[in-house]
Every structure is written in structure tokens, then in C-alpha cells.
Short mmCIF file of N, CA and C in Angstrom, two decimals:
data_model
loop_
_atom_site.label_atom_id
_atom_site.label_comp_id
_atom_site.label_asym_id
_atom_site.label_seq_id
_atom_site.Cartn_x
_atom_site.Cartn_y
_atom_site.Cartn_z
N UNK N 1 0.94 -0.74 -0.07
CA UNK N 1 -0.48 0.05 0.06
C UNK N 1 1.02 1.25 -0.17
N UNK N 2 0.19 2.40 -0.58
CA UNK N 2 1.57 3.44 -0.72
C UNK N 2 0.88 4.51 0.68
N UNK N 3 1.82 5.23 1.15
CA UNK N 3 1.71 6.14 1.68
C UNK N 3 0.64 7.28 1.49
N UNK N 4 -0.14 8.15 2.22
CA UNK N 4 -0.66 9.13 1.63
C UNK N 4 -0.42 10.39 2.81
N UNK N 5 -0.57 11.76 2.09
CA UNK N 5 -0.81 12.78 3.37
C UNK N 5 -1.90 13.40 2.85
N UNK N 6 -2.26 14.41 3.80
CA UNK N 6 -3.39 15.28 3.42
C UNK N 6 -3.26 16.19 1.65
N UNK N 7 -4.29 16.59 1.45
CA UNK N 7 -3.78 17.19 -0.23
C UNK N 7 -4.03 19.04 0.40
N UNK N 8 -3.89 19.22 1.67
CA UNK N 8 -3.62 20.72 2.50
C UNK N 8 -2.11 20.51 2.83
N UNK N 9 -1.56 19.44 2.43
CA UNK N 9 0.28 19.69 3.33
C UNK N 9 0.63 20.44 2.32
N UNK N 10 1.55 21.47 2.78
CA UNK N 10 2.13 22.42 1.54
C UNK N 10 3.79 21.61 1.29
N UNK N 11 4.64 21.78 0.29
CA UNK N 11 5.85 21.44 0.38
C UNK N 11 7.07 21.45 1.30
N UNK N 12 6.64 22.39 2.74
CA UNK N 12 7.59 22.15 3.55
C UNK N 12 8.46 21.13 4.67
N UNK N 13 7.41 19.90 4.39
CA UNK N 13 7.63 18.38 4.52
C UNK N 13 7.03 18.75 6.23
N UNK N 14 6.23 19.69 6.73
CA UNK N 14 5.85 19.55 7.77
C UNK N 14 4.49 18.49 8.07
N UNK N 15 4.39 16.97 7.71
CA UNK N 15 3.18 16.78 7.79
C UNK N 15 3.78 15.18 8.10
N UNK N 16 2.23 14.47 8.49
CA UNK N 16 2.64 13.32 8.30
C UNK N 16 1.53 12.31 7.69
N UNK N 17 2.12 11.11 7.37
CA UNK N 17 1.53 10.42 5.79
C UNK N 17 0.40 9.45 6.95
N UNK N 18 -0.31 8.77 6.46
CA UNK N 18 -0.82 7.14 6.86
C UNK N 18 -1.01 6.24 5.34
N UNK N 19 -0.63 5.29 5.77
CA UNK N 19 -1.64 4.08 4.91
C UNK N 19 -2.19 3.12 5.55
N UNK N 20 -2.77 1.57 4.73
CA UNK N 20 -3.12 0.79 5.46
C UNK N 20 -4.65 1.00 6.01
N UNK N 21 -5.27 2.25 5.43
CA UNK N 21 -6.33 2.58 6.57
C UNK N 21 -6.62 2.85 6.96
N UNK N 22 -5.38 3.71 7.78
CA UNK N 22 -5.43 4.56 9.00
C UNK N 22 -5.04 3.88 9.73
N UNK N 23 -4.02 2.67 9.96
CA UNK N 23 -3.46 2.01 11.16
C UNK N 23 -1.87 2.30 10.77
N UNK N 24 -1.38 2.89 10.24
CA UNK N 24 -0.09 3.75 10.13
C UNK N 24 -0.24 5.01 9.98
N UNK N 25 1.24 5.32 10.82
CA UNK N 25 1.32 6.99 10.80
C UNK N 25 2.61 7.25 11.17
N UNK N 26 3.52 8.11 9.88
CA UNK N 26 4.95 8.70 9.78
C UNK N 26 5.06 9.88 9.82
N UNK N 27 5.99 10.15 10.25
CA UNK N 27 6.62 11.23 9.47
C UNK N 27 6.90 11.89 8.66
N UNK N 28 6.82 12.61 7.55
CA UNK N 28 7.36 12.68 6.04
C UNK N 28 8.98 13.41 6.05
N UNK N 29 9.41 13.43 7.35
CA UNK N 29 10.83 14.04 7.27
C UNK N 29 11.43 13.06 7.92
N UNK N 30 10.72 12.01 8.59
CA UNK N 30 11.66 11.04 9.10
C UNK N 30 10.89 9.63 8.84
N UNK N 31 10.75 9.36 7.86
CA UNK N 31 10.07 7.89 7.51
C UNK N 31 10.56 6.75 7.57
N UNK N 32 11.61 6.24 8.21
CA UNK N 32 11.68 4.95 8.85
C UNK N 32 11.25 5.00 10.30
N UNK N 33 10.45 5.54 11.11
CA UNK N 33 9.75 5.33 12.56
C UNK N 33 8.02 5.59 12.24
N UNK N 34 7.90 4.39 12.06
CA UNK N 34 6.68 3.87 11.49
C UNK N 34 5.32 3.74 13.47
N UNK N 35 4.61 4.47 13.36
CA UNK N 35 3.53 4.06 14.29
C UNK N 35 2.54 3.21 13.95
N UNK N 36 2.49 2.16 14.48
CA UNK N 36 1.90 1.25 14.42
C UNK N 36 0.26 0.81 15.45
N UNK N 37 -0.97 1.18 14.73
CA UNK N 37 -2.17 0.94 16.44
C UNK N 37 -3.58 1.84 15.13
N UNK N 38 -4.17 2.45 16.04
CA UNK N 38 -5.27 2.86 15.93
C UNK N 38 -5.26 4.20 15.77
N UNK N 39 -5.23 4.65 13.92
CA UNK N 39 -4.86 6.36 14.34
C UNK N 39 -6.23 6.98 14.56
N UNK N 40 -7.18 6.51 14.42
CA UNK N 40 -8.43 7.38 14.53
C UNK N 40 -8.55 7.63 16.30
N UNK N 41 -8.04 6.27 17.12
CA UNK N 41 -8.17 6.67 18.79
C UNK N 41 -7.33 7.83 19.16
N UNK N 42 -6.05 7.45 18.42
CA UNK N 42 -4.82 8.70 18.11
C UNK N 42 -5.31 10.30 18.07
N UNK N 43 -5.85 10.51 17.11
CA UNK N 43 -6.46 11.18 16.80
C UNK N 43 -7.38 12.00 17.71
N UNK N 44 -8.69 10.76 18.26
CA UNK N 44 -9.76 11.98 19.23
C UNK N 44 -8.70 12.13 20.63
N UNK N 45 -7.85 11.30 21.23
CA UNK N 45 -7.07 11.44 22.24
C UNK N 45 -6.49 13.26 22.22
N UNK N 46 -5.77 13.13 21.14
CA UNK N 46 -5.40 14.56 20.99
C UNK N 46 -6.77 15.51 21.03
N UNK N 47 -7.52 15.29 20.08
CA UNK N 47 -8.22 16.08 20.21
C UNK N 47 -9.22 16.26 21.24
N UNK N 48 -8.97 15.56 22.18
CA UNK N 48 -9.41 15.52 23.94
C UNK N 48 -8.65 16.28 24.62
N UNK N 49 -7.47 16.52 24.21
CA UNK N 49 -6.63 16.91 25.26
C UNK N 49 -5.89 16.04 25.98
N UNK N 50 -6.06 14.67 25.54
CA UNK N 50 -5.22 13.62 26.58
C UNK N 50 -4.33 13.13 26.62
N UNK N 51 -3.58 14.02 24.90
CA UNK N 51 -2.22 13.59 24.88
C UNK N 51 -1.17 14.88 24.31
#
């Protein structure tokens, strides 16, 4: 599967990319480190101020 990033991202490289139906997340500048898990729950925790 291919990595995707938001169409709202600019070319500065300050973004995250997702793949595999939102179960993998990585920094577009440091592509060797990958977070695997429930990215939707991670986003919800950030929105709620729990992280």
C-alpha cells in the first residue's frame, strides 16, 4: 500500500502520512519510524487533550 498525506499539506515537509486504512502513521521527514495502531483513536485523544 502507498503512503498518503493530506492534500492540504504544503511542500515544507511538515506533515504526517498514513497508509493501510489509517493503521500506520509516520513523519514525512523521518520515514524510517512508523507508528502502528488505531490512528483514529490517537487523533481523538489529541483532540480531547488527553495527549
